[in-house]
Amino acid sequence: MKKIVKIGFISLLVLFIGINITSAQSVNDQSFEVLKNLDIFSTMIKELNTNYVDDIKPGELTKTGIDAMLESLDPYTNYIPESEIEDYKFITTGQYGGIGALIHQQGEYVVISEPYEGSPAQKSDLRAGDKVFEINGQSAKGKTYSDVSSILKGHAGTSITIKVLRDGESQPIEKTITREIIKIDNIPYSGIVGNNIGYIKLTSFTQNAATEVKQAFLKLREQAAVEVKQASQNLREQTELKGIIIDLRGNGGGLLNESVDITNIFVEKGLEVVTTKGKLPDKNHTYKTQNAPVDVKISLIVLVDSQSASASEILSGSIQDLDRGVIVGQRTFGKGLVQNVIPLSFNSQMKVTVAKYYIPSGRCIQAIDYSHKNTEGTFSAKPDSLIAAFKTKKGRTVYEGRGITPDIKTKPIHYSNISLALYGKYLIFNFATKFRRENPSILPADQFEVTDKIYDEFLLYLSDKKYDYTTKTEQAVDELKKNAEKEHYFNAISSEYDALKAQVAKDKLGDLTKHREEIRELLKLEIITRYYFQKGKVIASLKNDPDIAEGMRIINDPQLYQSVLEGTYKPPVAETFENGEGIDLEDNEEVN
């Protein structure tokens, strides 16, 4: 009976569309094309439902078609079914209903990556490394993290019973957890670094991001004032807050208005920050600063990298165009497209690109041209010959179409193959789990270090683990063999090939020593997260961060700072290296 009703509904839809096609032909060709193709699509679904050898799932089939259609436009125009509305709310508000934990897939189980500090998961003593064994009496073995995530999320006040397998425990541990509204802070950490320089780590632009930045900045000024007073009592030279570093590295963006309001903290009221221009007149807007600023004189550094996108680029780009601060790091992602969310039928939604945004100099920083495909059928960046130059407020030259190029470039982090293998195969993660079980406490986050003893324990832990990886040298050697065999030279060089292969394998054995400091740093951050969560991780990373050190150097050199803003700064030869993307080690986790 349900099938008859479904077919009847589709037939009625086809009849309705058919009637409208007849009338639409007198409107315009574009409307006719839309309705004609809707007719084709609905007729196809109807015929598949009737004729296909097995029962189809119309909902899944339609979503697959919609996703493929939207993928041909740009990566940011997406269909949001009702089942994914909570995920979208999290992106825009930083809030969702759940237990408050990051999870990832590890073999047959979904594993807790990290419970958020103060979350229901943390208060229930769920720990990083716990394997989700059962949820509400149902086995979780073999389920994907998407499957588990959809179950863990839910309305605040509802409960869920979870059994986990914990390292060192012989039996599963049962936890009954009451879901809450989980709010992810836009700022995991802010504090004083170096010689009375403020630091704010901003990870997103969800609702209230500007308020949080303003509060953090005011708190840093108060903290600096207290330290000034204490310093004078101790007869030490000291000044008030000398400068502020806003860290946007890894920040993929969020709400446009929040980036405007954050800019407003440091620039005068009434200045244009960003303009949006779309096909429809109502998508054209100019956003200006609306409030009195907090501080228009303090030295300002903005840190960016290749993962800084969208709202991060509005903030960093407007600060650059207005000559208000110095941008440090690597070239940003280059996302200059604006999305609106449009409601669809049956509680679904569509996030659609409606405009491009332009920062104060008039440039659009969108890197990829999604309106045209190249000869290979893919999208590409605008060629250099078409890149236009623009001027900042003081006359410095900046360029469109390539994201935000920093005023002072720094070298991106590139991890070695051995580090990527140890991280990607969760050996660093699993050792940290073992370490946490064996060590109830450690030194504070800014003091803890991975000692030689701890590193030796890690090497012992690895002794029976598999973490094979292929180096570029090995790839080149294998390619040499393939080409030599094809050209019939291999017999003549086979002994040299074997020797080279053996030497590379021998050298790989030394990678754990060669890249000891890099691996030690990754171990330190993973272990610290077990005890002090994300805040501790940020605090620990400050000590050996070259970009932060560069930011402090610039603030501590007023002449250098001014020369950058006035366009007279000449970078040393060593600073003109090519921009790189670095490696993101944390893109395989999901929040719950």
Coordinates of C-alpha atoms in Angstrom, one line a residue:
M1 CA 0.0 0.0 0.0
K2 CA 2.8 2.4 0.9
K3 CA 4.5 1.7 -2.5
I4 CA 1.2 2.6 -4.3
V5 CA 0.9 5.8 -2.4
K6 CA 4.5 6.7 -3.1
I7 CA 4.1 6.1 -6.8
G8 CA 0.9 8.0 -6.8
F9 CA 2.6 11.0 -5.2
I10 CA 5.4 10.9 -7.7
S11 CA 2.9 10.7 -10.6
L12 CA 1.0 13.7 -9.2
L13 CA 4.3 15.6 -8.9
V14 CA 5.1 14.7 -12.6
L15 CA 1.7 15.9 -13.7
F16 CA 2.1 19.1 -11.7
I17 CA 5.5 19.8 -13.2
G18 CA 4.2 19.0 -16.7
I19 CA 1.4 21.5 -16.4
N20 CA 3.9 24.1 -15.2
I21 CA 6.3 23.4 -18.0
T22 CA 3.6 24.4 -20.5
S23 CA 3.0 27.7 -18.8
A24 CA 6.7 28.3 -18.2
Q25 CA 7.7 28.3 -21.8
S26 CA 6.1 31.7 -22.1
V27 CA 8.2 33.0 -19.2
N28 CA 11.9 32.4 -20.2
D29 CA 14.2 29.8 -21.4
Q30 CA 16.0 29.5 -18.0
S31 CA 12.8 28.7 -16.2
F32 CA 11.8 26.2 -18.9
E33 CA 15.2 24.4 -18.6
V34 CA 14.8 24.1 -14.8
L35 CA 11.2 22.7 -15.0
K36 CA 12.1 20.4 -17.9
N37 CA 15.0 18.8 -16.0
L38 CA 12.9 18.5 -12.8
D39 CA 10.4 16.6 -15.0
I40 CA 13.2 14.3 -16.3
F41 CA 14.5 13.7 -12.8
S42 CA 11.2 12.9 -11.2
T43 CA 10.2 10.7 -14.1
M44 CA 13.4 8.8 -13.8
I45 CA 12.9 8.2 -10.1
K46 CA 9.4 7.0 -10.8
E47 CA 10.5 4.6 -13.4
L48 CA 13.4 3.3 -11.3
N49 CA 11.0 2.7 -8.4
T50 CA 8.7 0.7 -10.8
N51 CA 11.2 -1.2 -12.9
Y52 CA 14.5 -1.6 -11.1
V53 CA 15.2 -5.3 -10.2
D54 CA 15.5 -4.6 -6.5
D55 CA 13.7 -2.1 -4.2
I56 CA 15.4 1.3 -4.4
K57 CA 15.8 3.8 -1.5
P58 CA 14.4 7.0 -3.1
G59 CA 15.8 9.2 -0.3
E60 CA 19.4 7.9 -0.5
L61 CA 19.2 7.9 -4.3
T62 CA 18.0 11.4 -4.5
K63 CA 20.6 12.7 -2.0
T64 CA 23.3 11.0 -4.0
G65 CA 22.1 12.8 -7.1
I66 CA 21.8 16.2 -5.3
D67 CA 25.3 15.8 -3.8
A68 CA 26.8 15.0 -7.2
M69 CA 24.9 18.0 -8.8
L70 CA 26.1 20.4 -6.2
E71 CA 29.7 19.1 -6.3
S72 CA 29.9 20.3 -9.9
L73 CA 29.4 23.9 -8.6
D74 CA 31.7 24.5 -5.7
P75 CA 32.7 22.7 -2.4
Y76 CA 30.6 25.1 -0.3
T77 CA 27.2 24.6 -1.8
N78 CA 25.8 21.7 0.1
Y79 CA 22.5 19.9 0.8
I80 CA 21.7 19.5 4.5
P81 CA 19.1 16.8 5.1
E82 CA 17.0 17.0 8.3
S83 CA 19.3 14.3 9.9
E84 CA 22.3 16.6 9.6
I85 CA 20.7 19.8 10.9
E86 CA 22.4 19.5 14.3
D87 CA 25.8 19.2 12.7
Y88 CA 25.1 22.5 10.8
K89 CA 24.0 24.2 13.9
F90 CA 27.3 23.3 15.5
I91 CA 29.2 24.9 12.7
T92 CA 27.4 28.2 13.0
T93 CA 26.8 28.4 16.8
G94 CA 29.5 26.2 18.3
Q95 CA 26.8 24.4 20.2
Y96 CA 25.2 21.0 19.9
G97 CA 23.5 18.4 22.1
G98 CA 25.8 15.5 23.0
I99 CA 28.3 14.1 25.5
G100 CA 31.2 16.4 24.6
A101 CA 34.0 14.4 23.1
L102 CA 36.1 14.0 20.0
I103 CA 36.1 10.5 18.5
H104 CA 38.0 8.7 15.7
Q105 CA 38.0 5.4 13.9
Q106 CA 40.7 2.9 14.9
G107 CA 40.3 -0.6 13.5
E108 CA 36.9 -2.2 14.3
Y109 CA 36.1 0.3 17.1
V110 CA 35.4 4.0 17.5
V111 CA 37.7 5.5 20.0
I112 CA 37.4 8.5 22.3
S113 CA 40.1 11.0 21.0
E114 CA 39.5 13.5 23.8
P115 CA 36.7 14.5 26.1
Y116 CA 36.2 18.2 26.3
E117 CA 37.1 19.7 29.7
G118 CA 34.0 20.1 31.8
S119 CA 31.8 18.1 29.4
P120 CA 29.5 15.2 30.4
A121 CA 32.0 12.8 28.9
Q122 CA 34.8 14.2 31.1
K123 CA 32.7 14.4 34.2
S124 CA 31.7 10.7 33.7
D125 CA 35.5 9.9 33.5
L126 CA 35.5 8.8 29.8
R127 CA 39.1 9.0 28.8
A128 CA 41.1 9.4 25.6
G129 CA 41.8 5.9 24.3
D130 CA 38.6 4.3 25.5
K131 CA 37.1 2.1 22.8
V132 CA 33.3 2.3 22.4
F133 CA 32.1 -1.3 23.0
E134 CA 28.4 -0.9 23.4
I135 CA 25.8 1.9 23.2
N136 CA 22.4 1.4 24.9
G137 CA 23.0 -2.4 24.9
Q138 CA 23.9 -2.6 21.2
S139 CA 27.3 -3.6 20.0
A140 CA 29.3 -0.8 18.5
K141 CA 32.0 -3.1 17.1
G142 CA 32.3 -2.6 13.3
K143 CA 30.4 0.7 13.3
T144 CA 31.9 3.8 11.7
Y145 CA 32.5 7.0 13.7
S146 CA 29.6 8.6 11.7
D147 CA 27.3 5.8 12.9
V148 CA 28.5 6.2 16.5
S149 CA 28.4 10.0 16.3
S150 CA 24.8 10.1 15.3
I151 CA 23.9 8.0 18.3
L152 CA 26.0 10.0 20.8
K153 CA 24.5 13.3 19.8
G154 CA 21.0 14.1 21.0
H155 CA 18.8 16.4 22.9
A156 CA 20.2 17.9 26.2
G157 CA 18.8 16.1 29.2
T158 CA 18.5 12.7 27.6
S159 CA 20.7 9.9 28.7
I160 CA 22.9 7.3 27.0
T161 CA 24.6 4.2 28.4
I162 CA 28.0 3.4 27.0
K163 CA 30.3 0.5 27.6
V164 CA 34.0 1.1 26.8
L165 CA 37.1 -1.0 26.6
R166 CA 39.9 0.7 28.5
D167 CA 43.6 0.0 28.3
G168 CA 44.7 -2.0 31.3
E169 CA 41.1 -3.1 32.4
S170 CA 40.0 -6.7 31.8
Q171 CA 36.3 -6.0 31.7
P172 CA 34.2 -3.3 29.9
I173 CA 33.4 -0.2 31.9
E174 CA 29.8 1.0 31.8
K175 CA 28.9 4.7 31.9
T176 CA 25.5 6.3 31.9
I177 CA 25.9 9.9 30.6
T178 CA 23.3 12.7 30.4
R179 CA 23.7 14.8 27.3
E180 CA 24.1 18.5 27.6
I181 CA 24.3 21.5 25.3
I182 CA 28.0 21.4 24.4
K183 CA 29.5 24.8 23.7
I184 CA 32.9 24.8 22.0
D185 CA 34.8 28.0 23.0
N186 CA 36.1 30.1 20.1
I187 CA 39.1 30.8 22.3
P188 CA 40.7 27.8 23.9
Y189 CA 43.5 29.9 25.4
S190 CA 44.6 33.5 25.9
G191 CA 47.5 34.7 28.1
I192 CA 50.7 36.7 28.4
V193 CA 53.7 35.5 26.4
G194 CA 57.2 36.9 26.3
N195 CA 57.8 40.4 27.6
N196 CA 54.2 41.5 28.4
I197 CA 52.7 40.6 25.0
G198 CA 49.2 39.3 24.8
Y199 CA 48.2 36.2 22.9
I200 CA 44.7 35.0 21.8
K201 CA 44.2 31.7 20.1
L202 CA 41.0 32.0 18.0
T203 CA 39.9 28.7 16.5
S204 CA 36.4 29.6 15.1
F205 CA 34.0 32.4 14.3
T206 CA 30.8 31.1 15.8
Q207 CA 28.3 33.2 17.6
N208 CA 29.8 35.6 20.2
A209 CA 33.3 35.1 18.9
A210 CA 33.8 38.9 18.9
T211 CA 32.6 39.3 22.4
E212 CA 35.0 36.5 23.6
V213 CA 37.9 38.2 21.8
K214 CA 37.0 41.6 23.4
Q215 CA 36.7 40.1 26.8
A216 CA 40.0 38.2 26.4
F217 CA 41.8 41.4 25.2
L218 CA 40.5 43.4 28.2
K219 CA 41.5 40.7 30.6
L220 CA 45.0 40.7 29.1
R221 CA 45.3 44.4 29.6
E222 CA 44.2 44.1 33.2
Q223 CA 46.7 41.3 33.7
A224 CA 49.5 43.3 32.2
A225 CA 48.6 46.3 34.5
V226 CA 48.9 44.1 37.5
E227 CA 52.3 42.8 36.4
V228 CA 53.4 46.4 35.8
K229 CA 52.5 47.3 39.3
Q230 CA 54.3 44.3 40.7
A231 CA 57.3 45.0 38.5
S232 CA 57.6 48.6 39.8
Q233 CA 57.5 47.3 43.4
N234 CA 60.3 44.9 42.6
L235 CA 62.2 47.8 40.9
R236 CA 62.2 45.9 37.6
E237 CA 61.8 47.7 34.2
Q238 CA 58.4 46.9 32.7
T239 CA 55.8 48.4 30.5
E240 CA 52.1 48.0 30.0
L241 CA 50.8 45.5 27.4
K242 CA 53.2 46.0 24.5
G243 CA 51.2 44.2 21.8
I244 CA 48.7 41.6 21.0
I245 CA 49.1 38.4 18.9
I246 CA 45.9 36.9 17.4
D247 CA 46.4 33.4 16.2
L248 CA 44.2 32.4 13.3
R249 CA 46.2 29.4 12.2
G250 CA 44.0 26.4 11.4
N251 CA 40.9 28.6 11.7
G252 CA 38.5 27.7 8.8
G253 CA 36.2 30.6 9.4
G254 CA 32.6 31.0 10.4
L255 CA 30.2 33.9 10.7
L256 CA 31.1 37.0 8.6
N257 CA 29.6 39.5 11.1
E258 CA 31.9 38.1 13.9
S259 CA 35.0 38.9 11.8
V260 CA 33.7 42.4 11.2
D261 CA 33.1 43.0 14.9
I262 CA 36.6 41.6 15.9
T263 CA 38.2 44.0 13.4
N264 CA 36.2 46.7 15.0
I265 CA 38.0 46.1 18.3
F266 CA 41.2 47.5 16.8
V267 CA 39.9 50.0 14.2
E268 CA 37.8 53.1 14.2
K269 CA 34.0 53.1 13.9
G270 CA 32.6 53.6 10.4
L271 CA 35.3 51.9 8.4
E272 CA 34.4 49.5 5.6
V273 CA 35.6 46.0 6.4
V274 CA 34.0 43.8 3.7
T275 CA 31.5 44.1 0.8
T276 CA 29.6 41.2 -0.6
K277 CA 28.5 41.2 -4.3
G278 CA 26.1 38.6 -5.8
K279 CA 23.8 38.0 -8.7
L280 CA 20.7 39.2 -6.8
P281 CA 20.7 42.8 -5.5
D282 CA 19.7 41.8 -2.0
K283 CA 23.0 39.9 -1.7
N284 CA 25.0 43.1 -2.1
H285 CA 26.0 44.4 1.3
T286 CA 28.7 46.6 2.7
Y287 CA 29.7 45.8 6.3
K288 CA 31.2 48.7 8.3
T289 CA 32.5 48.8 11.9
Q290 CA 29.6 49.9 14.1
N291 CA 31.1 50.5 17.5
A292 CA 33.7 52.5 19.3
P293 CA 37.0 50.6 19.2
V294 CA 38.8 49.3 22.2
D295 CA 42.4 50.1 21.2
V296 CA 43.5 51.6 17.8
K297 CA 47.2 52.0 18.7
I298 CA 48.5 48.8 20.3
S299 CA 50.9 46.8 18.1
L300 CA 48.9 44.0 16.5
I301 CA 50.2 40.7 14.9
V302 CA 47.9 38.3 13.2
L303 CA 49.2 34.7 12.6
V304 CA 47.8 32.8 9.6
D305 CA 48.6 29.7 7.6
S306 CA 47.2 27.7 4.7
Q307 CA 44.2 26.5 6.7
S308 CA 43.1 30.0 7.7
A309 CA 40.0 30.6 5.6
S310 CA 36.9 32.7 5.0
A311 CA 36.2 34.8 8.1
S312 CA 39.9 34.4 9.1
E313 CA 40.8 36.0 5.8
I314 CA 38.3 38.8 6.2
L315 CA 39.9 39.6 9.6
S316 CA 43.5 39.3 8.5
G317 CA 42.9 40.9 5.1
S318 CA 41.1 43.9 6.5
I319 CA 43.8 44.4 9.2
Q320 CA 46.3 44.3 6.3
D321 CA 44.4 46.5 3.9
L322 CA 43.8 49.1 6.7
D323 CA 47.5 49.0 7.6
R324 CA 46.4 48.3 11.2
G325 CA 48.7 45.3 12.0
V326 CA 51.3 42.9 10.6
I327 CA 50.3 39.6 9.1
V328 CA 52.8 36.8 9.9
G329 CA 52.9 33.2 8.6
Q330 CA 52.0 31.5 5.4
R331 CA 49.6 32.4 2.6
T332 CA 46.0 31.7 3.6
F333 CA 43.5 29.3 1.9
G334 CA 41.8 31.7 -0.4
K335 CA 38.0 31.4 0.2
G336 CA 36.2 34.6 -0.8
L337 CA 32.7 33.1 -1.3
V338 CA 29.7 33.8 0.9
Q339 CA 27.1 31.2 1.7
N340 CA 23.5 31.6 2.8
V341 CA 21.3 28.8 4.2
I342 CA 17.9 28.4 2.4
P343 CA 15.1 26.3 3.9
L344 CA 13.8 23.5 1.7
S345 CA 10.8 21.1 2.1
F346 CA 10.6 18.4 4.8
N347 CA 12.9 20.3 7.2
S348 CA 15.9 20.1 4.9
Q349 CA 18.2 23.0 4.0
M350 CA 20.7 24.1 1.4
K351 CA 23.8 26.0 2.0
V352 CA 24.4 27.9 -1.2
T353 CA 27.1 30.3 -2.5
V354 CA 25.3 33.6 -3.1
A355 CA 28.1 36.2 -3.4
K356 CA 31.8 36.9 -3.3
Y357 CA 33.3 39.1 -0.7
Y358 CA 35.7 42.0 -1.1
I359 CA 37.9 43.4 1.6
P360 CA 38.8 47.2 2.1
S361 CA 41.3 47.5 -0.7
G362 CA 38.6 46.2 -3.2
R363 CA 40.3 42.8 -3.8
C364 CA 38.6 39.4 -3.7
I365 CA 40.9 36.8 -2.2
Q366 CA 39.0 33.8 -3.8
A367 CA 41.8 31.5 -5.1
I368 CA 39.8 29.0 -7.2
D369 CA 37.6 30.0 -10.1
Y370 CA 34.6 27.7 -9.8
S371 CA 32.8 29.3 -12.7
H372 CA 35.1 27.7 -15.3
K373 CA 36.7 24.3 -15.7
N374 CA 40.0 23.8 -17.4
T375 CA 40.7 21.4 -20.3
E376 CA 41.0 18.5 -17.8
G377 CA 37.5 19.1 -16.4
T378 CA 38.8 20.4 -13.1
F379 CA 38.8 23.8 -11.4
S380 CA 42.0 25.9 -11.2
A381 CA 43.3 29.1 -9.8
K382 CA 43.2 32.3 -11.8
P383 CA 46.4 32.6 -13.8
D384 CA 49.1 35.0 -12.7
S385 CA 48.6 37.1 -15.8
L386 CA 45.0 38.0 -14.7
I387 CA 45.9 38.7 -11.1
A388 CA 45.2 42.4 -10.3
A389 CA 47.1 44.6 -7.9
F390 CA 45.4 46.8 -5.2
K391 CA 46.5 49.3 -2.6
T392 CA 46.3 49.3 1.1
K393 CA 45.2 52.5 3.0
K394 CA 48.9 53.7 3.1
G395 CA 49.6 52.6 -0.5
R396 CA 51.2 49.2 -0.1
T397 CA 50.6 46.8 -3.0
V398 CA 48.5 43.7 -2.3
Y399 CA 47.1 41.2 -4.8
E400 CA 43.7 39.5 -5.4
G401 CA 42.9 35.9 -5.9
R402 CA 45.6 34.2 -3.8
G403 CA 44.3 34.4 -0.3
I404 CA 46.1 36.7 2.1
T405 CA 49.9 36.8 1.5
P406 CA 51.6 37.6 4.9
D407 CA 53.6 40.8 5.3
I408 CA 56.3 38.6 6.9
K409 CA 56.4 35.0 5.7
T410 CA 57.5 32.1 7.9
K411 CA 58.4 28.6 7.0
P412 CA 55.5 26.1 7.3
I413 CA 55.9 22.9 9.4
H414 CA 56.5 19.8 7.3
Y415 CA 56.6 16.6 9.3
S416 CA 58.9 13.7 8.5
N417 CA 57.5 10.4 7.1
I418 CA 58.3 8.6 10.3
S419 CA 56.4 11.2 12.3
L420 CA 53.4 11.0 10.0
A421 CA 53.5 7.2 10.2
L422 CA 53.6 7.1 14.0
Y423 CA 50.8 9.7 14.2
G424 CA 48.6 8.2 11.4
K425 CA 48.8 4.7 12.8
Y426 CA 47.9 6.0 16.3
L427 CA 51.1 4.8 17.9
I428 CA 51.8 8.2 19.5
F429 CA 48.1 8.3 20.6
N430 CA 48.1 4.8 22.0
F431 CA 51.4 5.4 23.9
A432 CA 49.9 8.5 25.5
T433 CA 47.0 6.4 26.6
K434 CA 49.4 3.9 28.2
F435 CA 51.4 6.7 29.7
R436 CA 48.2 8.3 31.3
R437 CA 47.3 4.9 32.8
E438 CA 50.7 4.5 34.4
N439 CA 51.2 8.1 35.5
P440 CA 48.2 9.7 37.4
S441 CA 49.7 13.2 37.2
I442 CA 52.4 15.2 35.4
L443 CA 54.0 18.6 35.7
P444 CA 51.9 21.7 34.6
A445 CA 51.5 22.0 30.8
D446 CA 54.1 24.8 30.5
Q447 CA 56.7 22.7 32.4
F448 CA 56.2 19.1 31.2
E449 CA 58.8 17.7 28.8
V450 CA 59.3 14.3 27.3
T451 CA 62.5 13.2 28.9
D452 CA 65.1 10.8 27.5
K453 CA 63.6 8.2 29.8
I454 CA 60.1 8.7 28.5
Y455 CA 61.4 8.6 24.9
D456 CA 63.3 5.4 25.5
E457 CA 60.0 3.9 26.9
F458 CA 58.3 5.0 23.6
L459 CA 61.0 3.2 21.6
L460 CA 60.5 0.1 23.7
Y461 CA 56.8 0.4 23.1
L462 CA 57.4 0.6 19.3
S463 CA 59.6 -2.5 19.3
D464 CA 56.8 -4.9 18.4
K465 CA 54.6 -2.5 16.4
K466 CA 54.2 -2.1 12.7
Y467 CA 54.6 1.4 11.3
D468 CA 56.1 0.9 7.8
Y469 CA 56.2 3.9 5.5
T470 CA 57.6 4.8 2.1
T471 CA 60.1 7.6 1.7
K472 CA 60.4 9.7 -1.4
T473 CA 63.8 8.1 -1.9
E474 CA 62.3 4.7 -1.9
Q475 CA 59.7 5.8 -4.4
A476 CA 62.5 7.1 -6.6
V477 CA 64.5 3.9 -6.3
D478 CA 61.5 1.8 -7.2
E479 CA 60.8 4.1 -10.2
L480 CA 64.4 3.6 -11.2
K481 CA 64.0 -0.2 -11.2
K482 CA 60.7 0.0 -13.2
N483 CA 62.3 2.2 -15.9
A484 CA 65.5 0.1 -16.0
E485 CA 63.5 -3.1 -16.5
K486 CA 61.4 -1.4 -19.2
E487 CA 64.5 -0.3 -21.1
H488 CA 66.4 -3.6 -20.4
Y489 CA 69.1 -2.0 -18.3
F490 CA 68.2 -3.6 -14.9
N491 CA 70.5 -6.7 -15.1
A492 CA 73.5 -4.3 -15.5
I493 CA 72.6 -2.3 -12.4
S494 CA 70.9 -5.0 -10.2
S495 CA 73.7 -5.2 -7.7
E496 CA 73.9 -1.4 -7.3
Y497 CA 70.1 -1.4 -7.0
D498 CA 70.2 -4.0 -4.2
A499 CA 72.9 -2.1 -2.4
L500 CA 71.0 1.2 -2.7
K501 CA 67.8 -0.4 -1.4
A502 CA 69.6 -1.9 1.6
Q503 CA 71.3 1.4 2.4
V504 CA 67.9 3.2 2.4
A505 CA 66.4 0.6 4.6
K506 CA 69.4 0.9 7.0
D507 CA 69.0 4.7 7.1
K508 CA 65.3 4.4 7.9
L509 CA 66.2 2.5 11.0
G510 CA 67.8 5.7 12.2
D511 CA 64.8 7.9 11.6
L512 CA 63.7 7.5 15.2
T513 CA 67.0 9.1 16.2
K514 CA 67.3 11.5 13.3
H515 CA 63.8 13.0 13.9
R516 CA 63.9 12.5 17.7
E517 CA 63.0 16.2 18.6
E518 CA 60.1 16.3 16.2
I519 CA 58.6 13.1 17.5
R520 CA 59.3 14.2 21.1
E521 CA 57.3 17.3 20.6
L522 CA 54.3 15.4 19.1
L523 CA 54.5 13.0 22.1
K524 CA 54.6 15.9 24.5
L525 CA 51.5 17.5 23.1
E526 CA 49.5 14.2 23.0
I527 CA 50.4 13.4 26.6
I528 CA 49.6 16.9 27.9
T529 CA 46.2 16.7 26.2
R530 CA 45.4 13.6 28.4
Y531 CA 45.8 15.7 31.5
Y532 CA 45.1 19.3 30.6
F533 CA 42.9 19.0 27.5
Q534 CA 43.0 21.5 24.6
K535 CA 44.0 24.5 26.8
G536 CA 47.0 22.6 28.0
K537 CA 48.0 21.7 24.5
V538 CA 48.0 25.3 23.3
I539 CA 50.0 26.4 26.4
A540 CA 52.6 23.7 25.8
S541 CA 52.9 24.6 22.1
L542 CA 53.7 28.2 22.8
K543 CA 57.2 27.5 24.0
N544 CA 58.6 26.2 20.7
D545 CA 56.4 28.0 18.2
P546 CA 58.5 29.9 15.6
D547 CA 55.6 31.9 14.4
I548 CA 54.8 33.2 17.9
A549 CA 58.5 33.9 18.4
E550 CA 58.5 35.9 15.1
G551 CA 55.4 37.9 16.2
M552 CA 57.1 38.8 19.5
R553 CA 60.3 39.8 17.7
I554 CA 58.3 42.2 15.5
I555 CA 56.4 43.7 18.5
N556 CA 59.6 44.2 20.4
D557 CA 61.1 46.1 17.5
P558 CA 58.9 49.2 16.9
Q559 CA 61.0 50.3 14.0
L560 CA 60.6 47.0 12.2
Y561 CA 56.8 47.0 13.0
Q562 CA 56.4 50.5 11.5
S563 CA 58.5 49.7 8.4
V564 CA 56.2 46.8 7.5
L565 CA 53.1 49.0 7.8
E566 CA 54.7 51.8 5.8
G567 CA 55.9 49.5 3.0
T568 CA 59.6 50.2 3.5
Y569 CA 60.4 46.7 5.0
K570 CA 62.8 44.6 2.9
P571 CA 62.7 40.9 3.8
P572 CA 66.1 39.1 4.0
V573 CA 66.8 36.6 1.3
A574 CA 66.2 33.7 3.6
E575 CA 62.6 34.8 4.1
T576 CA 61.6 34.6 0.5
F577 CA 61.1 30.8 0.4
E578 CA 58.1 29.3 -1.4
N579 CA 54.9 29.1 0.5
G580 CA 53.8 25.6 1.6
E581 CA 50.7 24.1 3.2
G582 CA 52.2 22.1 6.0
I583 CA 50.4 19.1 7.4
D584 CA 47.2 19.0 9.4
L585 CA 47.4 16.1 11.9
E586 CA 43.9 16.4 13.3
D587 CA 41.4 16.3 10.4
N588 CA 40.1 12.8 11.1
E589 CA 38.1 13.5 14.3
E590 CA 34.5 14.2 14.9
V591 CA 32.8 16.0 17.8
N592 CA 30.0 14.4 19.8

